[in-house]
Coordinates of C-alpha atoms in Angstrom, one line a residue:
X1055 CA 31.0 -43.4 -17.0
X1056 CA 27.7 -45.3 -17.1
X1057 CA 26.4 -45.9 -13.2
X1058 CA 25.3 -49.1 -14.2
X1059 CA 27.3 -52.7 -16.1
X1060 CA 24.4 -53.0 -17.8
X1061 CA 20.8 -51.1 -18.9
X1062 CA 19.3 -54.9 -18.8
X1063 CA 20.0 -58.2 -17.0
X1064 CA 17.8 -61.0 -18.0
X1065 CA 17.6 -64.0 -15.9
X1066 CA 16.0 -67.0 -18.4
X1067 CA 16.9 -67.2 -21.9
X1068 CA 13.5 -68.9 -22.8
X1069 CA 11.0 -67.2 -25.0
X1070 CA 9.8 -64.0 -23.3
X1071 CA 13.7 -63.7 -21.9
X1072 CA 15.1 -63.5 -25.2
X1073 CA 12.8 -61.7 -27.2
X1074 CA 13.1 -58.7 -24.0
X1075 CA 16.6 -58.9 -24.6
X1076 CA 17.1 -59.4 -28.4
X1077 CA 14.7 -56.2 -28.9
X1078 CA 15.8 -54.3 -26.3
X1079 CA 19.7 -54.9 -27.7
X1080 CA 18.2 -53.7 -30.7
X1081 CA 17.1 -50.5 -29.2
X1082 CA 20.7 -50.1 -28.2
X1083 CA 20.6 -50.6 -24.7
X1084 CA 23.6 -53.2 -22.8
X1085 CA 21.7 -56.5 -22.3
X1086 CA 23.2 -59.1 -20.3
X1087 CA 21.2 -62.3 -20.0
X1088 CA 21.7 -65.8 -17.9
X1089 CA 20.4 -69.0 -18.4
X1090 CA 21.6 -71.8 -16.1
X1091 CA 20.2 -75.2 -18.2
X1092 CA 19.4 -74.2 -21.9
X1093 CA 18.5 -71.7 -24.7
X1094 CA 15.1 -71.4 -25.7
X1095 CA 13.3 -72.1 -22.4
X1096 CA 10.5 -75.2 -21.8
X1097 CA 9.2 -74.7 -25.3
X1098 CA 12.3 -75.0 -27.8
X1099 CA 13.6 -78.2 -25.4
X1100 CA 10.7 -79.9 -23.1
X1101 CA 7.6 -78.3 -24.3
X1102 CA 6.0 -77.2 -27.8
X1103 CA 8.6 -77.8 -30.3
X1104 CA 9.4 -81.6 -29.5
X1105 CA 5.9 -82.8 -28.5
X1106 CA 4.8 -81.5 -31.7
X1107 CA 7.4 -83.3 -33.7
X1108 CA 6.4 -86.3 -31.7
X1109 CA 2.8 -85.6 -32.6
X1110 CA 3.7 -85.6 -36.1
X1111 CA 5.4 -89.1 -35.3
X1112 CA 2.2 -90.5 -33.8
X1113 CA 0.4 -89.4 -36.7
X1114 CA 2.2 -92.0 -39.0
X1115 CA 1.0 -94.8 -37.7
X1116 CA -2.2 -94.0 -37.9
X1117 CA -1.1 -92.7 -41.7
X1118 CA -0.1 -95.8 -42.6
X1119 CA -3.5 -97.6 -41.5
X1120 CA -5.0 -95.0 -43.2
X1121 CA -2.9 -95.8 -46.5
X1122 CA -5.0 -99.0 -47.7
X1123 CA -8.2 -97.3 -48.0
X1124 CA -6.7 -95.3 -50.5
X1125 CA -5.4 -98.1 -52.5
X1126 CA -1.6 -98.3 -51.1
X1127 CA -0.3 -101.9 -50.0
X1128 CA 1.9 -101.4 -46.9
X1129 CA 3.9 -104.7 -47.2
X1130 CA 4.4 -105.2 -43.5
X1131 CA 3.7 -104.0 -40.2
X1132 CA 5.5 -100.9 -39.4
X1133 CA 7.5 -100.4 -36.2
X1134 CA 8.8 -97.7 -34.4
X1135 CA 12.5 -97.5 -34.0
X1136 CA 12.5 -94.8 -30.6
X1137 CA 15.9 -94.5 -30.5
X1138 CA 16.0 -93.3 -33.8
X1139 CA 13.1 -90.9 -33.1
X1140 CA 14.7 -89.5 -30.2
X1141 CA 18.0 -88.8 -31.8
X1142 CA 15.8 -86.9 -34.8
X1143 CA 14.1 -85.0 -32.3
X1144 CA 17.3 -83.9 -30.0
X1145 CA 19.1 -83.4 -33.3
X1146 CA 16.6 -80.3 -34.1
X1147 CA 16.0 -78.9 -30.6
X1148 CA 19.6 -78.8 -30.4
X1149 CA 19.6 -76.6 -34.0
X1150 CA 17.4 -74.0 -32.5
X1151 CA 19.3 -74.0 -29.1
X1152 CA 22.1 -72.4 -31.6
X1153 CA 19.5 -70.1 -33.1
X1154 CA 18.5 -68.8 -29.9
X1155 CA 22.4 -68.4 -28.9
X1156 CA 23.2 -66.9 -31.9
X1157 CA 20.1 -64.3 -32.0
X1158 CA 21.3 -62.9 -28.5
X1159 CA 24.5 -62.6 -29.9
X1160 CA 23.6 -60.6 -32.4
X1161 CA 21.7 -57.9 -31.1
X1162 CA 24.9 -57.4 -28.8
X1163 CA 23.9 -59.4 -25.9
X1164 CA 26.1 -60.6 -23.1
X1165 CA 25.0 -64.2 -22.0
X1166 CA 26.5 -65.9 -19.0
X1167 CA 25.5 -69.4 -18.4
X1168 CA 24.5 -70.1 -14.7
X1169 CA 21.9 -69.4 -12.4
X1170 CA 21.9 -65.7 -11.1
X1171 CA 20.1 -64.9 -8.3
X1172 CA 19.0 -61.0 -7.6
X1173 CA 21.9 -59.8 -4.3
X1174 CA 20.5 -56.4 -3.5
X1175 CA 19.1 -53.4 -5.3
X1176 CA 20.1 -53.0 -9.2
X1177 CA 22.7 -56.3 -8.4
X1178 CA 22.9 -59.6 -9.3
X1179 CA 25.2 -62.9 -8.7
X1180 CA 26.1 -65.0 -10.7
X1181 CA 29.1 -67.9 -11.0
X1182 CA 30.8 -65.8 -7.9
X1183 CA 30.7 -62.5 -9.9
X1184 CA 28.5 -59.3 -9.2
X1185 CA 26.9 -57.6 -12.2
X1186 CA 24.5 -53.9 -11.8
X1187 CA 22.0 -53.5 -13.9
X1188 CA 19.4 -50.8 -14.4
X1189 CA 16.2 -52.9 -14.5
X1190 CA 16.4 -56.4 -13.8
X1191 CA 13.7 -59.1 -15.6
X1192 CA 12.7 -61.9 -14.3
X1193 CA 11.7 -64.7 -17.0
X1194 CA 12.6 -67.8 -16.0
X1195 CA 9.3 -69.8 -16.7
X1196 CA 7.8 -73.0 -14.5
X1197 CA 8.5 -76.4 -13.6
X1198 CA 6.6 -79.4 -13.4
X1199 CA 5.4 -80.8 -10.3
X1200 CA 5.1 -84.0 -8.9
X1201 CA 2.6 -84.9 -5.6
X1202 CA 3.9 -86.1 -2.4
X1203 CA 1.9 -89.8 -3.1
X1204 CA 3.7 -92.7 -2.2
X1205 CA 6.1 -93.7 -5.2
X1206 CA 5.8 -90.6 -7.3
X1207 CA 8.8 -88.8 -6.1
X1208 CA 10.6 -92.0 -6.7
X1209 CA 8.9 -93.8 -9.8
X1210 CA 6.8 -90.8 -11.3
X1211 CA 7.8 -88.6 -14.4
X1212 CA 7.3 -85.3 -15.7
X1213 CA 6.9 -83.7 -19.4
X1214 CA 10.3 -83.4 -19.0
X1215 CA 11.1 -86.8 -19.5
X1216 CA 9.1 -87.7 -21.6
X1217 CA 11.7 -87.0 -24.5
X1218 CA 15.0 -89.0 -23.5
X1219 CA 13.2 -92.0 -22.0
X1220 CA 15.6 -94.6 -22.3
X1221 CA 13.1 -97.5 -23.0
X1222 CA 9.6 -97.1 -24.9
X1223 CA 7.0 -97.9 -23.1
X1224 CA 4.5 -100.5 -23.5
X1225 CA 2.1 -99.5 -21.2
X1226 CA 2.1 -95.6 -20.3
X1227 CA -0.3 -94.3 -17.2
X1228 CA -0.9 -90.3 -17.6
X1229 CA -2.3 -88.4 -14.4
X1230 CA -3.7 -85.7 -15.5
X1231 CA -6.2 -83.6 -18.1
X1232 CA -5.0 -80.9 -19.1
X1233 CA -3.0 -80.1 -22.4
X1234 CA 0.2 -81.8 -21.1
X1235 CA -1.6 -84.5 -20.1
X1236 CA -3.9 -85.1 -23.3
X1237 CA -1.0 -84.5 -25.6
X1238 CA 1.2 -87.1 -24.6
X1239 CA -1.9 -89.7 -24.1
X1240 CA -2.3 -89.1 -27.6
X1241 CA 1.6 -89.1 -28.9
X1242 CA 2.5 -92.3 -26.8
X1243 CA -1.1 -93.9 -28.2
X1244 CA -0.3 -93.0 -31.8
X1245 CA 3.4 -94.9 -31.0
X1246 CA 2.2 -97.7 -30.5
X1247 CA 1.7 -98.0 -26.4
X1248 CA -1.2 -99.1 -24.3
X1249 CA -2.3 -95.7 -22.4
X1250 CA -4.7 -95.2 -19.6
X1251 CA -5.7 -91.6 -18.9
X1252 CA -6.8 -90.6 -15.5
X1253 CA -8.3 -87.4 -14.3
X1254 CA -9.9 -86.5 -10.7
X1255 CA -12.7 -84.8 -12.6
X1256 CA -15.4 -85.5 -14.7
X1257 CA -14.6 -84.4 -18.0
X1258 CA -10.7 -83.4 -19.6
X1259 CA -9.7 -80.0 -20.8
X1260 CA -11.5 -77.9 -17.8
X1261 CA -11.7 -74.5 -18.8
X1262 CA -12.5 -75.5 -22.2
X1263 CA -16.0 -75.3 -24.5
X1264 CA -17.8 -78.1 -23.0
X1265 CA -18.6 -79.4 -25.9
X1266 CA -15.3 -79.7 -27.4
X1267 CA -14.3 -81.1 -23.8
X1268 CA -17.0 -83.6 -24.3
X1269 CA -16.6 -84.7 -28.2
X1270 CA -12.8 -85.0 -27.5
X1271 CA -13.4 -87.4 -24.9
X1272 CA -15.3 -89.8 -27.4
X1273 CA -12.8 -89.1 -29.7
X1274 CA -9.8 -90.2 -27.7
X1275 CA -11.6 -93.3 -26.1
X1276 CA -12.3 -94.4 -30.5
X1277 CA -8.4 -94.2 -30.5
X1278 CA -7.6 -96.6 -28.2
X1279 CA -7.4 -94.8 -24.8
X1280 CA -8.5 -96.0 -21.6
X1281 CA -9.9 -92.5 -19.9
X1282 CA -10.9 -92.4 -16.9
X1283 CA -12.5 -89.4 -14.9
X1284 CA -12.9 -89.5 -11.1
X1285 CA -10.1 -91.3 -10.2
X1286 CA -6.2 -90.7 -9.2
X1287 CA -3.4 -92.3 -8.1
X1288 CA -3.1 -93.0 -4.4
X1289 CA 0.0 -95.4 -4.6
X1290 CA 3.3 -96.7 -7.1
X1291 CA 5.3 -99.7 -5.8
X1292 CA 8.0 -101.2 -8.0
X1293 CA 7.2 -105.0 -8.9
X1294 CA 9.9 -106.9 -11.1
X1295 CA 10.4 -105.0 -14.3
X1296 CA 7.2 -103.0 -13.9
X1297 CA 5.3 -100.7 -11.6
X1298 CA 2.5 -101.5 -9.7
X1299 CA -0.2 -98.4 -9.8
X1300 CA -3.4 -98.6 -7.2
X1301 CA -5.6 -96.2 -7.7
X1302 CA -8.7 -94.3 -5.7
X1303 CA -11.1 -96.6 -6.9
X1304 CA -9.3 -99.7 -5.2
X1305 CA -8.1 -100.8 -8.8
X1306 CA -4.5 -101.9 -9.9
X1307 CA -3.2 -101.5 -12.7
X1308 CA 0.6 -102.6 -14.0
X1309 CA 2.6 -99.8 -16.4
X1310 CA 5.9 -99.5 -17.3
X1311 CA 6.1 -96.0 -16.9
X1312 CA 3.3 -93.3 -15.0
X1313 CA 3.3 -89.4 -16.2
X1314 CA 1.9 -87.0 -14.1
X1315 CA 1.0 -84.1 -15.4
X1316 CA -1.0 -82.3 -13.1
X1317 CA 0.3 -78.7 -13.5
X1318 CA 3.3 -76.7 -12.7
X1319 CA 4.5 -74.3 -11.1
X1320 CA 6.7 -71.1 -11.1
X1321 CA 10.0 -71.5 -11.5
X1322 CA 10.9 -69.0 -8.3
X1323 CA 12.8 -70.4 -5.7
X1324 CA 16.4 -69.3 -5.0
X1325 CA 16.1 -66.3 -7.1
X1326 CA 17.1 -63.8 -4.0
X1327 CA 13.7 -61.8 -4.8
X1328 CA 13.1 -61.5 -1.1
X1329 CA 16.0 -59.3 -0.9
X1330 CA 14.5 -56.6 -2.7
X1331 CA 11.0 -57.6 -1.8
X1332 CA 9.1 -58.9 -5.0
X1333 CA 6.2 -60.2 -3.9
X1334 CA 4.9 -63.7 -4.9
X1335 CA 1.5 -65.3 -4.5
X1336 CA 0.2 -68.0 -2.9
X1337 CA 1.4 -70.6 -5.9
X1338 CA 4.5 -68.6 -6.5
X1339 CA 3.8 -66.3 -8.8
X1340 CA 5.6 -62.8 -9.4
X1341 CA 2.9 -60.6 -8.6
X1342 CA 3.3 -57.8 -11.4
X1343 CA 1.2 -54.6 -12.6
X1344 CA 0.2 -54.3 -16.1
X1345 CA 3.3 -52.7 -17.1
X1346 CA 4.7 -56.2 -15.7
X1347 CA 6.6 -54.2 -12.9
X1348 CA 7.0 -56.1 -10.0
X1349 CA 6.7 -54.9 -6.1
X1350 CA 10.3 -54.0 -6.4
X1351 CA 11.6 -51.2 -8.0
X1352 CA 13.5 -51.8 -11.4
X1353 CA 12.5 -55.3 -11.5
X1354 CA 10.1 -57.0 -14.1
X1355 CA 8.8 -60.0 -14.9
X1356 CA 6.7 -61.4 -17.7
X1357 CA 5.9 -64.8 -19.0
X1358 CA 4.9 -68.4 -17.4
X1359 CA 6.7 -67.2 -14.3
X1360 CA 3.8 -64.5 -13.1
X1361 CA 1.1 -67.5 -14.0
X1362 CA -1.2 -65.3 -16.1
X1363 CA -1.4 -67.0 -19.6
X1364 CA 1.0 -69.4 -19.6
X1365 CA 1.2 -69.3 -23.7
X1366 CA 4.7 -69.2 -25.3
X1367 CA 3.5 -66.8 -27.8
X1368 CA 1.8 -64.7 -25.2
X1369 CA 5.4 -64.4 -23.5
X1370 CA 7.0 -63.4 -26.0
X1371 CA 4.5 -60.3 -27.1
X1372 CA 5.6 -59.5 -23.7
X1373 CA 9.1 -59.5 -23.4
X1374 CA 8.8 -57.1 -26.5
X1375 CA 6.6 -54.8 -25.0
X1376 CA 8.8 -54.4 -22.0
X1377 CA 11.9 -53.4 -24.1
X1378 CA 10.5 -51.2 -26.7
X1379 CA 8.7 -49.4 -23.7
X1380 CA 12.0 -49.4 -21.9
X1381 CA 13.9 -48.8 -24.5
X1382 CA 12.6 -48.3 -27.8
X1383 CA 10.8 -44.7 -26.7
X1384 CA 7.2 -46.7 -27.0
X1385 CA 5.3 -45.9 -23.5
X1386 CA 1.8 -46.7 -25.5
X1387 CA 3.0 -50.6 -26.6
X1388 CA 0.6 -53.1 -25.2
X1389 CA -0.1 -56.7 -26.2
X1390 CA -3.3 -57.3 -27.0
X1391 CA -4.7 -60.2 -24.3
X1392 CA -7.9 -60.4 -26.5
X1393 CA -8.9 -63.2 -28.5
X1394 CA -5.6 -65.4 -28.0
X1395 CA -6.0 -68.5 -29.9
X1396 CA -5.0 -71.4 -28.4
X1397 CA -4.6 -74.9 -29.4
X1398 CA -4.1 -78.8 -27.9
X1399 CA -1.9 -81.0 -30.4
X1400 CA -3.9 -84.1 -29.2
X1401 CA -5.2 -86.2 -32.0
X1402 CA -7.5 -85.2 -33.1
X1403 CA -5.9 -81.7 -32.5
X1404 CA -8.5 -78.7 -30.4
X1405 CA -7.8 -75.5 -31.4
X1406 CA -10.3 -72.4 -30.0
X1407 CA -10.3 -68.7 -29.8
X1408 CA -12.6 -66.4 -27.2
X1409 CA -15.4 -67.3 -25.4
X1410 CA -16.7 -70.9 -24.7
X1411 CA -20.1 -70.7 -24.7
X1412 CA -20.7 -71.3 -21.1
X1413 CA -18.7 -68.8 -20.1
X1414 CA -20.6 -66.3 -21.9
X1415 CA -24.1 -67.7 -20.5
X1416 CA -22.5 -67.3 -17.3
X1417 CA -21.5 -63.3 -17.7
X1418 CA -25.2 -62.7 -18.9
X1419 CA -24.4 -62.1 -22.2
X1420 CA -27.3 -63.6 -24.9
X1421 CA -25.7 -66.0 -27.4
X1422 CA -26.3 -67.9 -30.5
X1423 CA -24.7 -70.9 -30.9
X1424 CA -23.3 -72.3 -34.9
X1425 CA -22.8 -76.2 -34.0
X1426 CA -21.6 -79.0 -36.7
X1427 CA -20.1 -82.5 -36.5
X1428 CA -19.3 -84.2 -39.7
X1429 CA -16.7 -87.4 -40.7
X1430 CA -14.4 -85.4 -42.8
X1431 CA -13.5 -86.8 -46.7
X1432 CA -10.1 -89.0 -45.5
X1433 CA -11.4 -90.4 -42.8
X1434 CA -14.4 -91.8 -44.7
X1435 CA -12.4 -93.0 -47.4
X1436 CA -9.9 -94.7 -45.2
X1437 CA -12.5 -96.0 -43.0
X1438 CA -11.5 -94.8 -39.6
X1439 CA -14.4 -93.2 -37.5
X1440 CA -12.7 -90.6 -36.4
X1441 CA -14.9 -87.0 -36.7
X1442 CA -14.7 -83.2 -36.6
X1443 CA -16.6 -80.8 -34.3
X1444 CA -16.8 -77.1 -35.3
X1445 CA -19.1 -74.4 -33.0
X1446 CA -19.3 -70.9 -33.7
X1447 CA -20.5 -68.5 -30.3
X1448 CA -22.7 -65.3 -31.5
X1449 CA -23.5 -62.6 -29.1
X1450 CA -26.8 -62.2 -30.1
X1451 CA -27.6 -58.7 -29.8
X1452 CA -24.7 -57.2 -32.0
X1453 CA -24.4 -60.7 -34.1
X1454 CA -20.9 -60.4 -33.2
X1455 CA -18.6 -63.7 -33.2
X1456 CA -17.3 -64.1 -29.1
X1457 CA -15.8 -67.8 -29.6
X1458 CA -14.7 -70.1 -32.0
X1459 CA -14.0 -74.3 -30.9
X1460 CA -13.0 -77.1 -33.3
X1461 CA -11.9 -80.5 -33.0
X1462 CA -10.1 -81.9 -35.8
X1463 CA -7.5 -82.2 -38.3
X1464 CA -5.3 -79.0 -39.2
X1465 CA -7.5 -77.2 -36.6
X1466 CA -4.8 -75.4 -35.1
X1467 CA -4.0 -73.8 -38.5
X1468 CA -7.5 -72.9 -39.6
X1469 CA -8.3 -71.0 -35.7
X1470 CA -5.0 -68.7 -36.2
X1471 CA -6.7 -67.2 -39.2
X1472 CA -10.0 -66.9 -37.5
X1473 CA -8.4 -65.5 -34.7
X1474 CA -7.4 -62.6 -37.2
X1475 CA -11.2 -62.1 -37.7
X1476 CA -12.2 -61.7 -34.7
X1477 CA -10.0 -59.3 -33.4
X1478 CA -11.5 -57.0 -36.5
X1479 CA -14.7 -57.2 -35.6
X1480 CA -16.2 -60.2 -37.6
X1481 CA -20.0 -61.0 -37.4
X1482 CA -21.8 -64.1 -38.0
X1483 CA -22.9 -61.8 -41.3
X1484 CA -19.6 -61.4 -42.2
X1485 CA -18.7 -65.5 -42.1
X1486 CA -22.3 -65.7 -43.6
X1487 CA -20.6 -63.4 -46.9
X1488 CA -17.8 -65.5 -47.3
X1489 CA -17.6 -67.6 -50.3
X1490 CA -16.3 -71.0 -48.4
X1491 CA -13.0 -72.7 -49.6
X1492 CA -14.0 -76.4 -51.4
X1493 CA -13.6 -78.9 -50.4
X1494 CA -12.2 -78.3 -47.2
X1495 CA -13.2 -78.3 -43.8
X1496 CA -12.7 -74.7 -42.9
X1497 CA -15.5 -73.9 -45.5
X1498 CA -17.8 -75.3 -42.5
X1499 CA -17.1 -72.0 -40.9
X1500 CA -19.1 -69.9 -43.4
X1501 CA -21.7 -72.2 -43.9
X1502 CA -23.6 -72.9 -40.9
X1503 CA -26.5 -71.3 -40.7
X1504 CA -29.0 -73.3 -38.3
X1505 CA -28.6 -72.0 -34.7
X1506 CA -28.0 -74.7 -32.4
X1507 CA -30.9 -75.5 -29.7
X1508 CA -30.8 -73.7 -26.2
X1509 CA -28.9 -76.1 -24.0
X1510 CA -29.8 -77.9 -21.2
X1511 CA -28.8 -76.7 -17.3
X1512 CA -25.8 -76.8 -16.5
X1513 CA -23.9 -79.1 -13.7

């Protein structure tokens, strides 16, 4: 008779949670999982999936501007029909909901739909039944936040929202700058809304290329966004059909809805993890090891919810690490942390793998920097000013490619590839010997040859 119900209990059935469970039901262990609000985590339902079908909505009104430079009549103004657009975009979240469902199932999976909380050693609670389980994961992700300024708890939104808001709105404020906040500036601005961007520092994107940070900046400013750096909320107040926003700099402005989207947090209260003594940190975090054990024995935890690289693919690599090495007789699996490409669906979208340049300037390591910026072929023909950055970071010494940054159209799909370079070993020889693709804009990649000047000091 087994000692445990189960070799596996999962508690979130977003990314990393299912892939742990799906591969580790493959293995042919017992795999029990719980998810108390849906399948597929923040990604499949308020994250990456519908903001990027919303991005390609935005993207059509700037299409059908676009249009008569290329000799097509659009007979009228086109409008947005949101409720319509909402509907579409439910429609297909709720599709791969059912994937994600039916993948547990499956591999063999048992799924319970609650909350379970961890009761004691090897046990867990959930909907009034007690369940044992070998080793125990923890993946249930983070949560939005919202600030404790007057009128945000009461008038303020998160990315959660943003989806199922019953009424488009006209005038959109977004606190914030990083990708949440800077993707749905950009959506809501390509839908037709007046948006104001604020952020308490001096540029968007921190963390990012400072260049890219920079040219975006110009970029989304061209499209019709009011950003503005050095200044936050300090107040919402309800007036008539609108809100009333006063900000730091003694301004007012009127909105009919405000965003904030100024970071989240691990999704780790009432979990019971002080009954077995998982440690968190001082945001929350599941403090794990790099086998992703926790403080506690038998208990795991991967993904968004031990605030490492919060990247849904970067979960999921992951969550199958953990079950082939629990299960799948593969103590040696690792996921590779180098060179993750990442990417911000803004518009125009940022996509960047490895080292922005300051940051290798700042670990002593020599660099030459590949730098171009270039209208691409549609824009010029449809007339909009809208233009493409592209930067190449060489450590000098070996000639080795460290970091690659681009703003601009179908960015996201050329950096994936280049990612796959990198992590071989490319050179700036290597992109040098590559015949380039034409026309395109990827071909700039293999084509710039004159290094870029030494920069000035930095701030």
């Amino acid at each position: 008779m087994a000692r445990f119900d189960y070799d596996l209990f999962v508690i979130g059935a977003g990314s990393g949670g299912v892939r742990a469970a799906r591969i580790a039901g493959q293995h042919g262990a017992r795999v029990a999982i719980a998810e108390e609000r849906y399948f597929g985590g923040t990604c499949v339902n308020v994250g990456c999936v519908p903001k990027k079908l919303l991005v390609f909505a935005a993207h059509f009104g700037h299409d059908f501007e676009d249009a008569a430079g290329f000799g097509w009549d659009v007979p009228q103004k086109p409008t947005l029909d949101w409720e319509r657009l909402k509907a579409n975009v439910a429609g297909e979240v709720g599709r791969l909901n059912g994937i994600y469902r039916r993948l547990l199932e499956g591999a063999g999976c048992t799924i319970f739909e609650g909350r379970a909380r961890i009761a004691g050693p090897n046990t867990i609670s959930i909907n009034g039944q007690t369940v044992t389980a070998e080793h125990i994961l923890v993946a249930v992700g983070g949560w939005p936040e919202l600030p404790d300024q007057p009128g945000a708890q009461e008038y303020g939104l998160t990315s959660n929202e943003m989806f199922s808001l019953p009424k488009f709105p006209k005038r959109l404020i977004v606190a914030g700058g990083g990708y949440i906040a800077t993707e749905f500036a950009c959506v809501f601005n390509g839908l037709g809304a007046e948006v104001t961007q604020l952020y308490r520092g001096k540029q968007i994107l921190r963390g990012f290329d400072r260049d890219v940070r920079e040219f975006l900046g110009e970029e989304l400013v061209k499209s019709g966004i009011n950003l503005r750096f050095n200044t936050i909320i300090s107040r919402i107040e309800k007036s008539g059909d609108c809100l009333m926003v006063s900000l730091s700099d003694g301004r007012e402005l009127e909105a009919d809805a405000v965003l904030y989207a100024i970071g989240r947090r691990p999704h780790t209260a009432d979990l019971g993890l002080e009954t077995v003594g998982v440690e968190l940190d001082d945001k929350g975090a599941i403090r794990v090891d790099a086998d992703y054990q926790t403080t506690a024995p038998g208990v795991y935890a991967l993904g968004d919810v031990t605030n490492r690289i919060n990247l849904t693919p970067v979960a999921l690599g992951e969550g199958h690490v953990l079950a082939d090495r629990l299960f799948g007789k593969m103590p040696d699996r690792a996921v590779n942390y180098d060179n993750i490409p990442t990417a911000v669906f803004s518009i125009p979208p940022v996509a960047t793998v490895g080292m922005p340049e300051e940051e290798a300037r700042a670990k002593g390591i020599p660099v030459d920097v590949y730098r171009t910026n270039f209208k691409p072929m549609r824009n010029a023909m449809a007339g909009r000013e809208q233009r493409t950055l592209m930067k190449l970071v060489v450590e000098r010494e070996s000639q080795r490619v460290i970091g690659v940054h681009m703003v601009g159209a179908d960015t996201p799909e050329m950096i994936q590839a280049v990612a796959v370079a990198m992590n071989a070993g490319a050179t700036k020889q290597t992109f040098d010997q590559t015949i380039g693709l034409h026309p395109t804009a990827a071909e700039e990649f293999v084509t710039m040859r004159t290094k870029a000047p030494e920069p000035l000091p930095m701030d």
